[in-house]
Short mmCIF file of C-alpha atoms in Angstrom, two decimals:
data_model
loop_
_atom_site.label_atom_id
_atom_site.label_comp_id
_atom_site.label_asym_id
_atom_site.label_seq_id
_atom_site.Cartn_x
_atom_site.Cartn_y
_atom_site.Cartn_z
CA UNK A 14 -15.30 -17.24 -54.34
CA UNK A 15 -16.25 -20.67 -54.95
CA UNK A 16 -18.02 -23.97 -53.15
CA UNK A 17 -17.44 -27.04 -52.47
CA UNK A 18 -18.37 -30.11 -50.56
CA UNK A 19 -16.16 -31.01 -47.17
CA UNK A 20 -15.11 -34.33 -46.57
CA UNK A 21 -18.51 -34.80 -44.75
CA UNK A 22 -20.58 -33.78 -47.27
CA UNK A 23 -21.16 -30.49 -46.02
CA UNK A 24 -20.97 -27.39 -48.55
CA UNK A 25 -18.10 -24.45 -48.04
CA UNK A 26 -17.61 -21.60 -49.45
CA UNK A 27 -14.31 -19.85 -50.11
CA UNK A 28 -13.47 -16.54 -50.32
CA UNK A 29 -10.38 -14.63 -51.23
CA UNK A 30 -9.90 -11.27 -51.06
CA UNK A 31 -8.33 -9.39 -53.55
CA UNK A 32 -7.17 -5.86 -53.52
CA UNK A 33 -5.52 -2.50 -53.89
CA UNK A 34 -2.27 -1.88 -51.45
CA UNK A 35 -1.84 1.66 -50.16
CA UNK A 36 1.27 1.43 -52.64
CA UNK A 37 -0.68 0.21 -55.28
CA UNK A 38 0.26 -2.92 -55.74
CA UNK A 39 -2.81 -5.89 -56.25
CA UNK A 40 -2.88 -8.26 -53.27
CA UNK A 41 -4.78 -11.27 -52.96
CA UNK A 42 -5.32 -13.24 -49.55
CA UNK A 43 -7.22 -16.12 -48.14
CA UNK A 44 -10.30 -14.77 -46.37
CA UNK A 45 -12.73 -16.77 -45.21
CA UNK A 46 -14.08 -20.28 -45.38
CA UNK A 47 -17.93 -20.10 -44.36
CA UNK A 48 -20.30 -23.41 -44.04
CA UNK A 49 -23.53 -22.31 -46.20
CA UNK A 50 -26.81 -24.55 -45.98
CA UNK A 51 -26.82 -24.90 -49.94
CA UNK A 52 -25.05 -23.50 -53.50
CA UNK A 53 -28.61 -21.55 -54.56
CA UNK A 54 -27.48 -17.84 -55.54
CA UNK A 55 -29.58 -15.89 -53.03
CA UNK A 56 -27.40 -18.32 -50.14
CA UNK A 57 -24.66 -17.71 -51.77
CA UNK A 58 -25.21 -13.78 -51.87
CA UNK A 59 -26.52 -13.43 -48.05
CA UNK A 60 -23.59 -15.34 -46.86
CA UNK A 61 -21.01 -13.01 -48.73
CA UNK A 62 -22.67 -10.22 -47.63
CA UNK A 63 -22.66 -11.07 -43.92
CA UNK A 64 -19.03 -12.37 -44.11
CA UNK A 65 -18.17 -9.15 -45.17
CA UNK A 66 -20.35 -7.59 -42.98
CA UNK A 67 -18.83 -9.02 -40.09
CA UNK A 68 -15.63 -7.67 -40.58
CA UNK A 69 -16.45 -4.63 -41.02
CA UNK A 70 -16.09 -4.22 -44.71
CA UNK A 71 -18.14 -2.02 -47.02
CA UNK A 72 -20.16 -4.54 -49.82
CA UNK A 73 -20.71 -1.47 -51.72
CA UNK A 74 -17.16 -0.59 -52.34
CA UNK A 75 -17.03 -4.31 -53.68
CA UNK A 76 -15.93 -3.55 -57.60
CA UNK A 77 -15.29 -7.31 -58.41
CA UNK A 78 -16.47 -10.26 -57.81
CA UNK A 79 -14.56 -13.87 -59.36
CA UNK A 80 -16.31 -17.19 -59.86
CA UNK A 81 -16.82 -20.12 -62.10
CA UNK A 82 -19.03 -20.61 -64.72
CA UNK A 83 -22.09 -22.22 -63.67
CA UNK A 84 -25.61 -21.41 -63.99
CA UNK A 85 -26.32 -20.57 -60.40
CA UNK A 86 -23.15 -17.86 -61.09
CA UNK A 87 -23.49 -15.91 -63.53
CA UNK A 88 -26.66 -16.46 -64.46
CA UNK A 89 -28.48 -13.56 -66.45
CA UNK A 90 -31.09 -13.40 -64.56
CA UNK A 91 -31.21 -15.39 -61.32
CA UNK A 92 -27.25 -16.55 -60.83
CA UNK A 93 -25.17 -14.90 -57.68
CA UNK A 94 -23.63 -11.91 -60.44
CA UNK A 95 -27.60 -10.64 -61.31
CA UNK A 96 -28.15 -10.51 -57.32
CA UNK A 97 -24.98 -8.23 -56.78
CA UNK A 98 -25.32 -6.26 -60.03
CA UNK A 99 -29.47 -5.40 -58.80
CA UNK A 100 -27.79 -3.97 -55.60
CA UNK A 101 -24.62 -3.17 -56.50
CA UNK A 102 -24.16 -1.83 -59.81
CA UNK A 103 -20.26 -1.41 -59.32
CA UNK A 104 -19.67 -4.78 -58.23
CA UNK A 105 -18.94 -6.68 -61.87
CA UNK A 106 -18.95 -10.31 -62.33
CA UNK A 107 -15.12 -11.93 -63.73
CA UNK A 108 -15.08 -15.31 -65.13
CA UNK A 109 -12.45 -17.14 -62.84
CA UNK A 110 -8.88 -17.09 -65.00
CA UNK A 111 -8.41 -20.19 -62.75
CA UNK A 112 -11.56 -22.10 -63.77
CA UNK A 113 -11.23 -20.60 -67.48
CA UNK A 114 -7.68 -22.08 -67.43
CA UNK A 115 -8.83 -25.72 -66.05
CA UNK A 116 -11.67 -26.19 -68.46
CA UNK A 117 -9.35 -25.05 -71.67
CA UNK A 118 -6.56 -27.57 -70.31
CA UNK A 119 -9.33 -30.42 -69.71
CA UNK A 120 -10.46 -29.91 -72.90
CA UNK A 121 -6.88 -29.69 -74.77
CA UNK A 122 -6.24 -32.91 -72.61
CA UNK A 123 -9.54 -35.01 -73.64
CA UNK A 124 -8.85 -34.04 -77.74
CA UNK A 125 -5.52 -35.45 -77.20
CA UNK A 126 -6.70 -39.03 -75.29
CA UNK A 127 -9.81 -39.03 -77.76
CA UNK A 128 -7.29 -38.92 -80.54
CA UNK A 129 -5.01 -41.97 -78.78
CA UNK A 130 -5.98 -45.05 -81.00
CA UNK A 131 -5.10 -48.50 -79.31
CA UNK A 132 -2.12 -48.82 -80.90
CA UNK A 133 -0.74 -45.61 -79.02
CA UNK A 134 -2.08 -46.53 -75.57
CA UNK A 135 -0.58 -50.50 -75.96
CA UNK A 136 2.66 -48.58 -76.96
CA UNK A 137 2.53 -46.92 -74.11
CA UNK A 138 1.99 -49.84 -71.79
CA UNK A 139 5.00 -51.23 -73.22
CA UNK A 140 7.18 -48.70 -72.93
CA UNK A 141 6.10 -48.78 -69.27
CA UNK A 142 6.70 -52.40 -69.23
CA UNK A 143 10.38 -52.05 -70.57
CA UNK A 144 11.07 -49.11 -68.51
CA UNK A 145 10.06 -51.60 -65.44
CA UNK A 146 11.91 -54.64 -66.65
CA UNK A 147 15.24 -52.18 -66.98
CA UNK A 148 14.92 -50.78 -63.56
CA UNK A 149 14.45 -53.82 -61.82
CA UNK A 150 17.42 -55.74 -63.50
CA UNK A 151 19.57 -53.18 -62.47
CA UNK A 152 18.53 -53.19 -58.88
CA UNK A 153 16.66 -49.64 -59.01
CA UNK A 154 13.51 -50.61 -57.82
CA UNK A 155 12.36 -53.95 -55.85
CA UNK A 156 9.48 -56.77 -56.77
CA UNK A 157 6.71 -56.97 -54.38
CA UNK A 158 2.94 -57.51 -53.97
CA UNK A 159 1.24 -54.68 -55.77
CA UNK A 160 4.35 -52.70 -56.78
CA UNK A 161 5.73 -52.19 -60.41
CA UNK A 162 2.37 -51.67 -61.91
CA UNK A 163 2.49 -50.47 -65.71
CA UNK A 164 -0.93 -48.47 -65.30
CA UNK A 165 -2.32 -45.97 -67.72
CA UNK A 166 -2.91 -41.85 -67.93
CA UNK A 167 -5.89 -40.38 -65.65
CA UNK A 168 -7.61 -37.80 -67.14
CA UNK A 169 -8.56 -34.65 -65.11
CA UNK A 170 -12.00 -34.10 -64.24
CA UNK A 171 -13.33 -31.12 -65.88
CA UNK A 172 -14.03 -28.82 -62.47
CA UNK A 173 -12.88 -31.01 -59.67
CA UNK A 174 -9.83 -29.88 -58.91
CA UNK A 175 -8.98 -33.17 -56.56
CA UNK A 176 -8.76 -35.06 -59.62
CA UNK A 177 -5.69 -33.08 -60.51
CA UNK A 178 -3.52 -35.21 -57.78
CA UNK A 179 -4.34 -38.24 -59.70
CA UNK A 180 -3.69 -37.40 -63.15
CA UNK A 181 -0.32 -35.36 -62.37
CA UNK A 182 0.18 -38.82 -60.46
CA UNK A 183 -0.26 -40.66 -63.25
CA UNK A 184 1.71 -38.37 -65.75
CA UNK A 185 4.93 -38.48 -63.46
CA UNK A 186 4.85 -42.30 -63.09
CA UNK A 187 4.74 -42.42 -67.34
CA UNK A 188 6.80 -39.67 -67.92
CA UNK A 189 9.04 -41.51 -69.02
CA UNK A 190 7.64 -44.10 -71.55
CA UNK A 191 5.51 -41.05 -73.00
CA UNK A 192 8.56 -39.51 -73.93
CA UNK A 193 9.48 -42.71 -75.97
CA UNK A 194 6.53 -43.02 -77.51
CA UNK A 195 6.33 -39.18 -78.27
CA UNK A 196 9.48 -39.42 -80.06
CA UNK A 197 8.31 -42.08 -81.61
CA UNK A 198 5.81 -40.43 -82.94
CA UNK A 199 8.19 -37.34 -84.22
#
C-alpha cells in the first residue's frame, strides 16, 4: 500500500494485492485505488479494512502487509503496522523492498554528486558541449530556439517517485559525455 497526492491535490491510496496461487506460485496484482480524507494511520487502517471488506475478503487471513517507512507506518506505537498488529496479530508489517531500494539508490546517487567538485561538473558541460558541436556539424541534429541545450544531471528526489522521469531524463541526454569524463577519470 502506499499514498499519494492526485493531480488535484487530493490523497490516494494504492493497494496491491499479493498472494498465494492454488499452484503455489506468489502473485501480485493491482487492487484498488481508494480516495481517503487524509494519510493519519487510523484513516489509513479503516479504509483498508473496508476495501477489503467490500470485496469480500477476510482482513484476518491478511499475513502481510508492505509500506514505506514513515512515521505514520510503522510507527511503534501509533503508525498503520501497531493498528493491524493490536487486531491482527498475524498480519506483520514488511518494509517496502521498493521504497528500501529507492532510498539506498538516492543515497548512493547524492554521495556521488556531493563528491563532484567543479572541475568534474564543468568537464561535464564540456563534454556535452563537444558532443553538441560534433552532431550538429555533421547534420545529426538541427539549431533552433531552445534546442541543443548542454544542461546538467537531476538528482532523484528521495521518495517521490515522479522525480525519477527527470533524472533518467537527464542521465540519457549525458550519457554520453559522462562516459568521457568517466573514462577520464579511469
Amino acid at each position: 500500500m502506499d499514498e499519494a497526492s492526485d493531480e488535484s491535490k487530493k490523497e490516494q491510496m494504492a493497494i496491491v494485492h499479493r498472494y498465494v496461487d492454488k499452484k503455489g506460485y506468489i502473485q501480485e496484482r493491482f487492487f484498488d485505488l481508494v480516495h481517503v480524507k487524509d494519510t493519519s494511520s487510523s484513516t489509513l487502517y479503516s479504509s483498508i479494512c473496508e476495501t477489503l471488506t467490500s470485496y469480500e475478503l477476510v482482513v484476518e487471513n491478511l499475513r502481510g502487509k508492505g509500506y514505506d517507512g514513515s512515521s505514520n507506518m510503522h510507527g511503534e506505537f501509533k503508525g498503520l503496522q501497531a493498528l493491524f498488529l493490536k487486531d491482527y496479530p498475524c498480519a506483520y508489517y514488511i518494509h517496502c523492498m521498493a521504497h528500501r531500494l529507492q532510498l539506498a539508490l538516492v543515497a548512493a546517487a547524492r554521495e556521488l554528486a556531493s563528491g563532484a567538485s567543479y572541475k568534474r561538473q564543468d568537464e561535464l558541460q564540456a563534454s556535452k558541449a563537444a558532443e553538441i558541436a560534433e552532431l550538429l556539424e555533421s547534420g545529426e541534429i538541427n539549431t533552433g530556439k531552445g534546442a541543443n541545450q548542454i544542461g546538467t544531471l537531476k538528482h532523484a528526489g528521495d521518495t517521490r517517485w515522479s522525480s525519477h522521469f527527470t533524472s533518467i531524463s537527464s542521465f540519457i541526454r549525458m550519457y554520453n559525455p559522462l562516459c568521457t569524463v568517466l573514462e577520464n577519470i579511469k
